[in-house]
Amino acid sequence: MTVILTYYRTIRLSDTDAAGVVYFASLLSICHEAYESSLETAEIDLKTFFRDPQMVIPIVHAEITFFQPLWSGDRLKIDLTAVQLNQTEFEISYKILLSSSDDKSIAQAKTRHVCINPTSRQRVPLSESMVKWLS
Amino acid sequence: MTVILTYYRTIRLSDTDAAGVVYFASLLSICHEAYESSLETAEIDLKTFFRDPQMVIPIVHAEITFFQPLWSGDRLKIDLTAVQLNQTEFEISYKILLSSSDDKSIAQAKTRHVCINPTSRQRVPLSESMVKWLS
Amino acid sequence: MTVILTYYRTIRLSDTDAAGVVYFASLLSICHEAYESSLETAEIDLKTFFRDPQMVIPIVHAEITFFQPLWSGDRLKIDLTAVQLNQTEFEISYKILLSSSDDKSIAQAKTRHVCINPTSRQRVPLSESMVKWLS
Amino acid sequence: MTVILTYYRTIRLSDTDAAGVVYFASLLSICHEAYESSLETAEIDLKTFFRDPQMVIPIVHAEITFFQPLWSGDRLKIDLTAVQLNQTEFEISYKILLSSSDDKSIAQAKTRHVCINPTSRQRVPLSESMVKWLS
């Protein structure tokens, strides 16, 4: 697994909660932004990708572990790696760092995605463009 | 582990995304609502709880697995169980069902929480009220 | 305009931000929940309503004014009133109160909605069920 | 009023809802990101800004008008202008465009902010750094 995208993102007020730091689920959402950004670099059109009547790729599992809190204005660097698990499934790993000191991990996350037909909800093989993106 | 709260919640438009179903991170956020509701039933004041200068209990790990998609208007039933892991740490499990057919699991999630001093970020023992809530 | 729904909602951690109080845009989102709840009481199926290929009713204008801050755990009461402006358009007003002292307004909001065909994006008359909901 | 910041932002899946387009309240949240970015260019430290025990600047009014829908992957350009209304208050205007065709407005928004002491919730004069940012 090689890093296929490095995504930069500043923590915004809407990402935080009354405890003063980033709300736990918001950081998973920020990881998903990195995934979307990565799809764009592979020239996948996001407008149609998430609403494709033939094939959608929902997340079937997500997890995140936090080592440090994050505050408004913190500048993140997210390293994204992806691996195809089989014909219909892939997993993305996210290594979340501060861009100012990127030798220290702030959090790490994973999402697992399965390719299905959105009507039947049955598994279908990943498209060529996705297999290409994964390799 | 006995169920300490059953939480009911209707899926709202803001929980969904352009794929038509619930956005993955939103369901973790809904699980956290169940946790908050549970704290309220134990008469813990949420206004001060999340901003306590002596003790905060951030989430250090969260994970969720999806078995079925969820749509706007779906009525959820979440069974929450919690277990104390040691003096400073506990884990909550969430079983997510449709309230209309509650023998079939839609998703399941976990969050792990560690009690710390918000200034030093060092571990401190869980408060009596939290230990009571956990037992 | 008579109140067509009173909606109760507890402020959750995810509604707040690092300033300690409710994030401004979150309260508009909570108002939209009241609108959704109101549609449900009129037996409108939300699963299909927001994805109807014939007719969607996007918000074309929204505004909110805050008189008081709101904190995690605060219990809201929202009075929703609606008025049809013409064949294709209606406006909803939201009066936001604390359920514990409902003589004092916390905030007020408005949303204006226009009925369109989702493909052509041209205005179409409101459906019978919506006209009925509005009267 | 001169444009004090132009902010670029791609629409992400989490900004959208099951109707397929951007959720109305999310675009106000994106406008707030532009405001935060603008504060950063004035070297205001966001980590402390939103949690300052002497002075906070909550939004007392927000409004948004939509002319066109926005989809996942759309690339926005937001022109931010701000005007000081009096010693304690300012208003920000946001002109939201597609970066690919920036002669056509997609939406416009406004937020009004009042400077207060967070404990007393009474108005206090805007700080020097904020007055400088506004001029």
Coordinates of C-alpha atoms in Angstrom, one line a residue:
Chain A
M1 CA 0.0 0.0 0.0
T2 CA 1.5 3.3 -1.1
V3 CA 0.0 6.6 -0.1
I4 CA -2.3 7.6 -3.0
L5 CA -3.3 11.0 -1.7
T6 CA -2.2 13.5 1.0
Y7 CA -5.1 15.7 1.9
Y8 CA -4.8 19.0 3.8
R9 CA -7.6 20.4 5.9
T10 CA -8.1 23.0 8.5
I11 CA -10.3 22.2 11.5
R12 CA -13.4 24.4 11.4
L13 CA -15.7 25.6 14.1
S14 CA -18.5 23.3 12.8
D15 CA -16.2 20.3 13.3
T16 CA -15.9 21.0 17.0
D17 CA -18.3 20.6 20.0
A18 CA -18.9 22.2 23.4
A19 CA -16.0 20.1 24.8
G20 CA -13.8 22.5 22.8
V21 CA -12.2 19.9 20.5
V22 CA -13.2 18.1 17.3
Y23 CA -16.4 16.0 17.6
F24 CA -15.4 12.4 17.2
A25 CA -17.7 11.6 14.2
S26 CA -16.5 14.8 12.4
L27 CA -13.0 13.4 11.9
L28 CA -14.4 10.4 10.1
S29 CA -16.3 12.8 7.9
I30 CA -13.1 14.7 7.2
C31 CA -11.4 11.3 6.3
H32 CA -14.3 10.8 3.7
E33 CA -13.4 14.2 2.2
A34 CA -9.9 12.8 1.6
Y35 CA -11.4 9.8 -0.1
E36 CA -13.5 12.1 -2.3
S37 CA -10.6 14.3 -3.1
S38 CA -8.6 11.1 -4.1
L39 CA -11.5 10.1 -6.5
E40 CA -11.3 13.5 -8.1
T41 CA -7.6 13.2 -8.8
A42 CA -8.5 9.9 -10.6
E43 CA -11.0 12.0 -12.7
I44 CA -14.1 10.3 -11.3
D45 CA -17.0 12.7 -11.5
L46 CA -18.4 13.0 -8.0
K47 CA -21.7 14.5 -9.1
T48 CA -22.7 11.2 -10.8
F49 CA -20.5 8.8 -8.7
F50 CA -22.7 9.0 -5.6
R51 CA -26.0 8.7 -7.5
D52 CA -25.1 6.2 -10.1
P53 CA -28.1 3.9 -10.7
Q54 CA -25.9 1.0 -11.7
M55 CA -23.3 0.9 -8.9
V56 CA -22.9 2.5 -5.5
I57 CA -20.1 1.8 -3.0
P58 CA -21.5 2.2 0.5
I59 CA -19.3 2.0 3.6
V60 CA -20.0 -1.2 5.5
H61 CA -17.5 -0.6 8.3
A62 CA -15.7 2.4 9.7
E63 CA -13.4 2.9 12.7
I64 CA -11.3 5.6 14.2
T65 CA -8.8 5.8 17.0
F66 CA -7.7 9.1 18.6
F67 CA -4.3 9.8 20.2
Q68 CA -4.6 13.6 20.6
P69 CA -7.4 16.2 20.6
L70 CA -7.8 18.6 17.7
W71 CA -8.8 22.3 18.0
S72 CA -10.3 24.9 15.7
G73 CA -7.7 26.2 13.3
D74 CA -5.5 23.1 13.6
R75 CA -4.1 22.2 10.2
L76 CA -4.3 18.5 9.3
K77 CA -2.5 16.3 6.9
I78 CA -4.2 13.0 6.1
D79 CA -2.3 10.3 4.3
L80 CA -4.7 8.0 2.5
T81 CA -3.9 4.4 1.4
A82 CA -6.3 1.9 -0.2
V83 CA -6.2 -1.8 -0.8
Q84 CA -8.6 -3.9 -2.9
L85 CA -9.8 -6.9 -0.7
N86 CA -11.6 -8.8 -3.5
Q87 CA -13.7 -8.2 -6.6
T88 CA -16.4 -6.2 -4.8
E89 CA -14.6 -4.7 -1.8
F90 CA -11.8 -2.3 -0.7
E91 CA -10.5 -0.8 2.4
I92 CA -9.0 2.7 3.0
S93 CA -6.7 3.6 5.8
Y94 CA -6.2 7.2 6.9
K95 CA -3.2 8.4 8.9
I96 CA -4.1 11.8 10.5
L97 CA -1.3 14.1 11.4
L98 CA -0.8 17.8 12.2
S99 CA 0.8 19.4 9.1
S100 CA 3.1 21.3 11.4
S101 CA 4.6 18.2 13.0
D102 CA 3.9 15.3 10.7
D103 CA 6.0 12.7 12.5
K104 CA 3.4 12.4 15.3
S105 CA 0.1 10.6 14.6
I106 CA -3.1 12.4 15.9
A107 CA -5.5 9.7 14.9
Q108 CA -6.0 6.8 12.5
A109 CA -9.1 5.6 10.7
K110 CA -10.3 2.9 8.3
T111 CA -13.3 2.6 6.1
R112 CA -14.4 -0.6 4.2
H113 CA -16.5 -0.2 1.0
V114 CA -18.6 -2.7 -0.9
C115 CA -19.7 -2.2 -4.4
I116 CA -23.4 -3.0 -4.9
N117 CA -26.3 -2.4 -7.3
P118 CA -28.4 0.3 -5.6
T119 CA -31.7 -1.3 -6.6
S120 CA -31.1 -4.9 -5.7
R121 CA -28.5 -4.1 -3.0
Q122 CA -26.6 -7.1 -4.3
R123 CA -22.8 -7.1 -4.7
V124 CA -21.4 -6.3 -8.1
P125 CA -17.7 -6.1 -9.3
L126 CA -15.9 -2.8 -8.8
S127 CA -15.8 -0.7 -12.0
E128 CA -12.7 -0.5 -14.1
S129 CA -12.1 3.1 -13.0
M130 CA -12.3 2.1 -9.3
V131 CA -9.9 -0.9 -9.9
K132 CA -7.5 1.5 -11.6
W133 CA -7.9 4.0 -8.7
L134 CA -7.0 1.2 -6.3
S135 CA -3.9 0.1 -8.1
Chain B
M1 CA -24.1 -6.2 30.2
T2 CA -27.7 -5.3 30.5
V3 CA -29.4 -2.8 28.2
I4 CA -29.3 0.5 30.1
L5 CA -31.3 2.6 27.6
T6 CA -33.4 2.1 24.5
Y7 CA -33.3 5.2 22.4
Y8 CA -35.8 6.0 19.6
R9 CA -34.9 8.3 16.8
T10 CA -36.3 9.1 13.3
I11 CA -33.8 9.5 10.5
R12 CA -33.9 13.2 9.3
L13 CA -32.9 14.7 6.0
S14 CA -29.8 16.2 7.5
D15 CA -28.6 12.6 8.4
T16 CA -28.7 11.5 4.8
D17 CA -26.5 12.3 1.8
A18 CA -26.8 12.4 -2.0
A19 CA -26.6 8.6 -2.2
G20 CA -30.1 8.7 -0.7
V21 CA -29.3 6.9 2.5
V22 CA -27.9 7.8 5.9
Y23 CA -24.3 9.2 5.8
F24 CA -22.1 6.7 7.6
A25 CA -20.7 9.2 10.2
S26 CA -24.2 10.4 11.0
L27 CA -25.2 7.1 12.5
L28 CA -22.3 7.3 14.9
S29 CA -23.5 10.7 15.9
I30 CA -27.0 9.3 16.5
C31 CA -25.4 6.6 18.7
H32 CA -23.8 9.4 20.7
E33 CA -27.3 11.0 21.2
A34 CA -28.3 7.7 22.8
Y35 CA -25.4 8.0 25.2
E36 CA -26.3 11.5 26.1
S37 CA -29.9 10.5 26.6
S38 CA -28.7 7.7 28.9
L39 CA -26.6 10.2 30.9
E40 CA -29.7 12.4 31.4
T41 CA -31.7 9.5 32.8
A42 CA -29.0 9.2 35.4
E43 CA -29.5 12.9 36.2
I44 CA -26.2 14.0 34.9
D45 CA -26.4 17.6 33.8
L46 CA -25.2 17.7 30.2
K47 CA -24.7 21.5 30.1
T48 CA -21.8 21.2 32.6
F49 CA -20.8 17.6 31.8
F50 CA -19.1 18.3 28.5
R51 CA -17.4 21.4 29.8
D52 CA -16.3 20.3 33.2
P53 CA -12.8 21.8 34.0
Q54 CA -12.0 18.8 36.3
M55 CA -12.9 15.8 34.1
V56 CA -13.8 15.2 30.6
I57 CA -14.4 11.8 28.9
P58 CA -13.4 11.9 25.3
I59 CA -13.9 9.1 22.9
V60 CA -10.6 7.4 22.1
H61 CA -12.1 4.8 19.7
A62 CA -15.3 4.4 17.7
E63 CA -16.4 1.8 15.2
I64 CA -19.6 1.0 13.3
T65 CA -20.7 -1.8 11.0
F66 CA -23.7 -1.5 8.6
F67 CA -25.9 -4.4 7.6
Q68 CA -28.7 -2.4 5.9
P69 CA -29.1 1.1 4.5
L70 CA -31.3 3.6 6.3
W71 CA -33.7 6.2 4.7
S72 CA -35.2 9.5 5.6
G73 CA -38.2 8.8 7.9
D74 CA -37.0 5.4 9.1
R75 CA -37.7 5.0 12.8
L76 CA -34.7 3.6 14.7
K77 CA -34.5 1.8 18.0
I78 CA -31.0 1.8 19.6
D79 CA -30.2 -0.6 22.5
L80 CA -27.3 0.8 24.5
T81 CA -25.1 -1.3 26.8
A82 CA -22.0 -0.1 28.7
V83 CA -19.2 -1.8 30.5
Q84 CA -16.5 -0.3 32.7
L85 CA -13.1 -1.5 31.5
N86 CA -11.0 -0.2 34.3
Q87 CA -10.8 2.8 36.7
T88 CA -10.5 5.4 33.9
E89 CA -12.2 3.7 30.9
F90 CA -15.5 2.3 29.7
E91 CA -17.0 1.0 26.4
I92 CA -20.5 1.5 25.0
S93 CA -22.1 -0.9 22.5
Y94 CA -25.0 0.2 20.4
K95 CA -27.4 -2.2 18.6
I96 CA -29.3 -0.4 15.9
L97 CA -32.7 -1.8 14.8
L98 CA -35.7 -0.6 12.9
S99 CA -38.4 0.0 15.6
S100 CA -40.9 -1.6 13.2
S101 CA -39.0 -4.9 13.0
D102 CA -36.7 -5.1 15.9
D103 CA -35.5 -8.6 15.5
K104 CA -33.2 -7.6 12.6
S105 CA -30.1 -5.6 13.2
I106 CA -29.4 -2.7 10.9
A107 CA -26.0 -1.7 12.3
Q108 CA -23.9 -2.1 15.4
A109 CA -21.4 0.4 16.9
K110 CA -19.0 0.8 19.8
T111 CA -17.4 3.8 21.4
R112 CA -14.6 3.7 24.0
H113 CA -14.2 6.6 26.5
V114 CA -11.3 7.6 28.7
C115 CA -11.7 9.9 31.7
I116 CA -9.0 12.7 31.7
N117 CA -8.2 16.0 33.2
P118 CA -8.9 18.5 30.4
T119 CA -5.9 20.7 31.2
S120 CA -3.2 18.0 31.8
R121 CA -4.9 15.5 29.4
Q122 CA -3.8 12.8 31.9
R123 CA -6.1 10.0 33.0
V124 CA -8.1 10.4 36.1
P125 CA -10.6 7.9 37.8
L126 CA -14.2 8.0 36.6
S127 CA -16.5 10.1 38.9
E128 CA -18.9 8.4 41.3
S129 CA -21.8 9.4 39.2
M130 CA -20.3 7.8 36.1
V131 CA -19.4 4.6 38.0
K132 CA -23.0 4.5 39.2
W133 CA -24.3 5.0 35.7
L134 CA -22.1 2.1 34.5
S135 CA -23.3 -0.4 37.0
Chain C
M1 CA -51.6 31.1 10.6
T2 CA -52.3 28.6 13.4
V3 CA -49.5 26.5 14.9
I4 CA -49.6 23.2 13.0
L5 CA -47.0 21.4 15.0
T6 CA -45.2 21.7 18.3
Y7 CA -41.8 19.9 18.1
Y8 CA -39.7 19.0 21.2
R9 CA -36.0 18.4 20.9
T10 CA -33.0 18.2 23.3
I11 CA -29.8 20.0 22.3
R12 CA -27.1 17.3 21.6
L13 CA -23.3 17.6 21.7
S14 CA -23.2 17.4 17.9
D15 CA -25.3 20.6 17.7
T16 CA -22.8 22.6 19.7
D17 CA -19.4 24.0 18.8
A18 CA -16.2 25.0 20.7
A19 CA -17.8 28.3 21.8
G20 CA -19.8 26.0 24.1
V21 CA -23.2 26.8 22.6
V22 CA -25.3 25.7 19.7
Y23 CA -23.7 26.3 16.3
F24 CA -25.8 28.8 14.4
A25 CA -26.5 26.6 11.4
S26 CA -27.5 23.6 13.6
L27 CA -30.6 25.4 14.8
L28 CA -31.8 25.8 11.3
S29 CA -31.3 22.1 10.8
I30 CA -33.3 21.4 14.0
C31 CA -36.1 23.7 12.6
H32 CA -36.1 21.5 9.5
E33 CA -36.6 18.4 11.7
A34 CA -39.8 20.1 13.0
Y35 CA -40.9 20.5 9.3
E36 CA -40.2 16.8 8.6
S37 CA -42.1 15.8 11.7
S38 CA -45.0 17.9 10.6
L39 CA -45.1 16.2 7.2
E40 CA -45.1 12.9 9.0
T41 CA -48.2 13.8 11.0
A42 CA -49.9 14.6 7.6
E43 CA -49.0 11.0 6.6
I44 CA -46.5 12.1 3.9
D45 CA -43.9 9.4 3.4
L46 CA -40.5 11.0 3.9
K47 CA -38.6 8.2 2.3
T48 CA -40.1 9.0 -1.1
F49 CA -40.9 12.7 -0.5
F50 CA -37.3 14.0 -0.7
R51 CA -36.5 11.8 -3.7
D52 CA -39.7 12.2 -5.7
P53 CA -38.8 12.3 -9.5
Q54 CA -41.9 14.4 -10.2
M55 CA -41.7 17.1 -7.6
V56 CA -39.2 18.4 -5.0
I57 CA -39.6 21.4 -2.8
P58 CA -36.2 22.9 -2.1
I59 CA -35.6 25.8 0.3
V60 CA -35.0 29.0 -1.6
H61 CA -34.5 31.2 1.5
A62 CA -33.8 30.7 5.1
E63 CA -33.2 33.0 8.0
I64 CA -32.7 32.8 11.7
T65 CA -32.4 35.3 14.6
F66 CA -31.0 34.4 18.0
F67 CA -32.0 36.1 21.2
Q68 CA -30.3 33.7 23.7
P69 CA -27.6 31.0 23.5
L70 CA -28.5 27.3 23.8
W71 CA -26.5 24.7 25.6
S72 CA -26.1 20.9 25.5
G73 CA -29.1 19.3 27.3
D74 CA -31.4 22.3 26.8
R75 CA -34.9 21.1 26.0
L76 CA -36.5 23.1 23.1
K77 CA -40.1 23.6 22.1
I78 CA -40.5 24.7 18.5
D79 CA -43.9 26.1 17.3
L80 CA -44.2 25.7 13.6
T81 CA -46.7 27.7 11.4
A82 CA -46.9 27.6 7.6
V83 CA -48.6 29.7 5.0
Q84 CA -49.0 29.1 1.3
L85 CA -47.8 32.1 -0.7
N86 CA -49.0 31.1 -4.1
Q87 CA -49.6 27.9 -6.2
T88 CA -45.9 26.9 -6.1
E89 CA -44.5 28.4 -2.9
F90 CA -45.0 28.4 0.9
E91 CA -43.2 29.8 4.0
I92 CA -42.7 28.2 7.4
S93 CA -42.1 30.2 10.6
Y94 CA -40.5 28.6 13.6
K95 CA -40.7 30.0 17.1
I96 CA -38.0 28.5 19.3
L97 CA -38.5 28.4 23.1
L98 CA -37.1 26.5 26.0
S99 CA -39.7 23.9 27.0
S100 CA -39.2 24.9 30.7
S101 CA -40.1 28.6 30.2
D102 CA -42.1 28.8 27.1
D103 CA -43.1 32.5 27.4
K104 CA -39.6 33.6 26.4
S105 CA -38.4 33.3 22.8
I106 CA -34.9 31.9 22.3
A107 CA -34.8 32.3 18.5
Q108 CA -37.0 32.6 15.5
A109 CA -36.6 31.3 12.0
K110 CA -38.2 31.2 8.6
T111 CA -37.8 28.9 5.5
R112 CA -39.3 29.6 2.1
H113 CA -39.9 26.5 -0.1
V114 CA -40.7 26.4 -3.9
C115 CA -42.1 23.3 -5.6
I116 CA -40.2 22.3 -8.8
N117 CA -39.7 19.5 -11.2
P118 CA -36.3 18.0 -10.2
T119 CA -35.3 17.4 -13.8
S120 CA -36.3 20.7 -15.5
R121 CA -35.9 22.7 -12.2
Q122 CA -39.1 24.6 -13.3
R123 CA -41.8 25.5 -10.9
V124 CA -44.8 23.2 -10.7
P125 CA -48.0 23.5 -8.5
L126 CA -47.8 22.1 -5.0
S127 CA -49.3 18.6 -4.7
E128 CA -52.8 18.1 -3.2
S129 CA -51.2 16.5 -0.1
M130 CA -49.0 19.6 0.4
V131 CA -51.9 22.0 -0.1
K132 CA -53.9 20.0 2.5
W133 CA -50.9 20.1 4.9
L134 CA -50.7 23.9 4.5
S135 CA -54.4 24.5 5.2
Chain D
M1 CA -17.2 47.2 1.1
T2 CA -14.4 45.6 -0.7
V3 CA -14.0 41.8 -0.9
I4 CA -11.7 40.9 2.0
L5 CA -11.4 37.2 1.1
T6 CA -12.2 34.8 -1.7
Y7 CA -12.6 31.3 -0.4
Y8 CA -12.6 28.2 -2.6
R9 CA -14.4 25.0 -1.4
T10 CA -15.5 21.8 -3.1
I11 CA -18.9 20.4 -2.2
R12 CA -18.5 17.2 -0.2
L13 CA -20.9 14.2 0.2
S14 CA -21.5 15.2 3.8
D15 CA -22.8 18.6 2.6
T16 CA -25.5 17.0 0.6
D17 CA -28.8 15.2 1.5
A18 CA -31.1 12.6 0.0
A19 CA -32.6 15.1 -2.4
G20 CA -29.2 14.9 -4.1
V21 CA -28.1 18.5 -3.6
V22 CA -26.5 20.6 -0.9
Y23 CA -28.5 20.6 2.4
F24 CA -29.6 24.2 2.9
A25 CA -28.0 24.7 6.3
S26 CA -24.7 23.2 5.1
L27 CA -24.1 26.2 2.8
L28 CA -24.4 28.6 5.7
S29 CA -21.8 26.4 7.5
I30 CA -19.5 26.7 4.4
C31 CA -19.9 30.5 4.5
H32 CA -18.7 30.4 8.1
E33 CA -15.6 28.5 7.0
A34 CA -14.9 31.5 4.7
Y35 CA -15.2 33.8 7.7
E36 CA -12.8 31.6 9.7
S37 CA -10.4 31.5 6.8
S38 CA -10.5 35.3 6.6
L39 CA -9.8 35.6 10.3
E40 CA -6.7 33.4 9.8
T41 CA -5.4 35.6 7.1
A42 CA -5.6 38.5 9.7
E43 CA -3.4 36.3 12.0
I44 CA -6.2 35.7 14.5
D45 CA -5.6 32.4 16.4
L46 CA -8.8 30.4 16.0
K47 CA -7.9 28.0 18.7
T48 CA -8.3 30.7 21.3
F49 CA -10.7 33.0 19.4
F50 CA -13.8 30.9 19.8
R51 CA -13.1 30.1 23.5
D52 CA -11.8 33.5 24.7
P53 CA -13.1 34.1 28.3
Q54 CA -13.2 37.9 27.7
M55 CA -14.9 38.3 24.4
V56 CA -17.0 36.1 22.1
I57 CA -18.8 37.2 18.9
P58 CA -21.9 35.0 18.4
I59 CA -24.0 35.2 15.3
V60 CA -27.3 36.9 16.1
H61 CA -28.8 36.7 12.6
A62 CA -28.1 34.6 9.5
E63 CA -29.9 34.4 6.2
I64 CA -29.3 32.7 2.9
T65 CA -31.0 32.8 -0.5
F66 CA -30.5 30.1 -3.1
F67 CA -30.7 30.6 -6.9
Q68 CA -29.3 27.3 -8.1
P69 CA -28.8 23.8 -6.6
L70 CA -25.3 22.6 -5.8
W71 CA -24.0 19.0 -6.3
S72 CA -21.2 16.8 -4.8
G73 CA -18.0 17.8 -6.5
D74 CA -19.1 21.3 -7.4
R75 CA -16.3 23.8 -6.9
L76 CA -17.4 27.0 -5.1
K77 CA -15.9 30.5 -5.0
I78 CA -17.2 32.6 -2.1
D79 CA -16.5 36.3 -2.0
L80 CA -16.7 37.6 1.5
T81 CA -17.2 41.3 2.4
A82 CA -17.7 42.7 5.9
V83 CA -18.9 46.0 7.4
Q84 CA -18.8 47.3 11.0
L85 CA -22.2 48.4 12.0
N86 CA -21.3 50.0 15.3
Q87 CA -18.8 49.5 18.2
T88 CA -20.1 46.0 19.0
E89 CA -21.5 44.7 15.8
F90 CA -20.6 43.8 12.2
E91 CA -22.2 42.1 9.2
I92 CA -20.6 39.7 6.7
S93 CA -22.0 39.2 3.2
Y94 CA -21.2 36.1 1.1
K95 CA -21.6 35.9 -2.6
I96 CA -21.5 32.2 -3.6
L97 CA -20.5 31.3 -7.2
L98 CA -19.3 28.3 -9.1
S99 CA -15.5 28.8 -9.6
S100 CA -16.0 27.6 -13.2
S101 CA -18.5 30.3 -14.2
D102 CA -18.1 33.1 -11.7
D103 CA -20.3 35.6 -13.3
K104 CA -23.5 33.8 -12.2
S105 CA -24.5 33.8 -8.5
I106 CA -25.5 30.5 -7.0
A107 CA -26.6 31.8 -3.6
Q108 CA -26.0 34.8 -1.3
A109 CA -25.9 34.9 2.5
K110 CA -25.4 37.2 5.4
T111 CA -24.4 36.8 9.0
R112 CA -24.6 39.5 11.7
H113 CA -22.2 39.2 14.7
V114 CA -22.3 40.9 18.1
C115 CA -19.3 41.1 20.5
I116 CA -20.2 40.1 24.0
N117 CA -18.6 39.1 27.3
P118 CA -19.3 35.3 27.4
T119 CA -20.0 35.3 31.2
S120 CA -22.3 38.3 31.5
R121 CA -23.6 38.0 27.9
Q122 CA -23.5 41.8 27.7
R123 CA -22.2 43.7 24.7
V124 CA -18.5 44.8 24.7
P125 CA -16.6 46.8 22.1
L126 CA -15.0 44.8 19.3
S127 CA -11.3 44.2 19.9
E128 CA -8.6 46.1 18.0
S129 CA -7.7 43.1 15.9
M130 CA -11.3 42.7 14.9
V131 CA -11.7 46.4 14.0
K132 CA -8.5 46.1 12.0
W133 CA -9.9 43.0 10.2
L134 CA -13.1 44.9 9.4
S135 CA -11.3 47.9 7.9

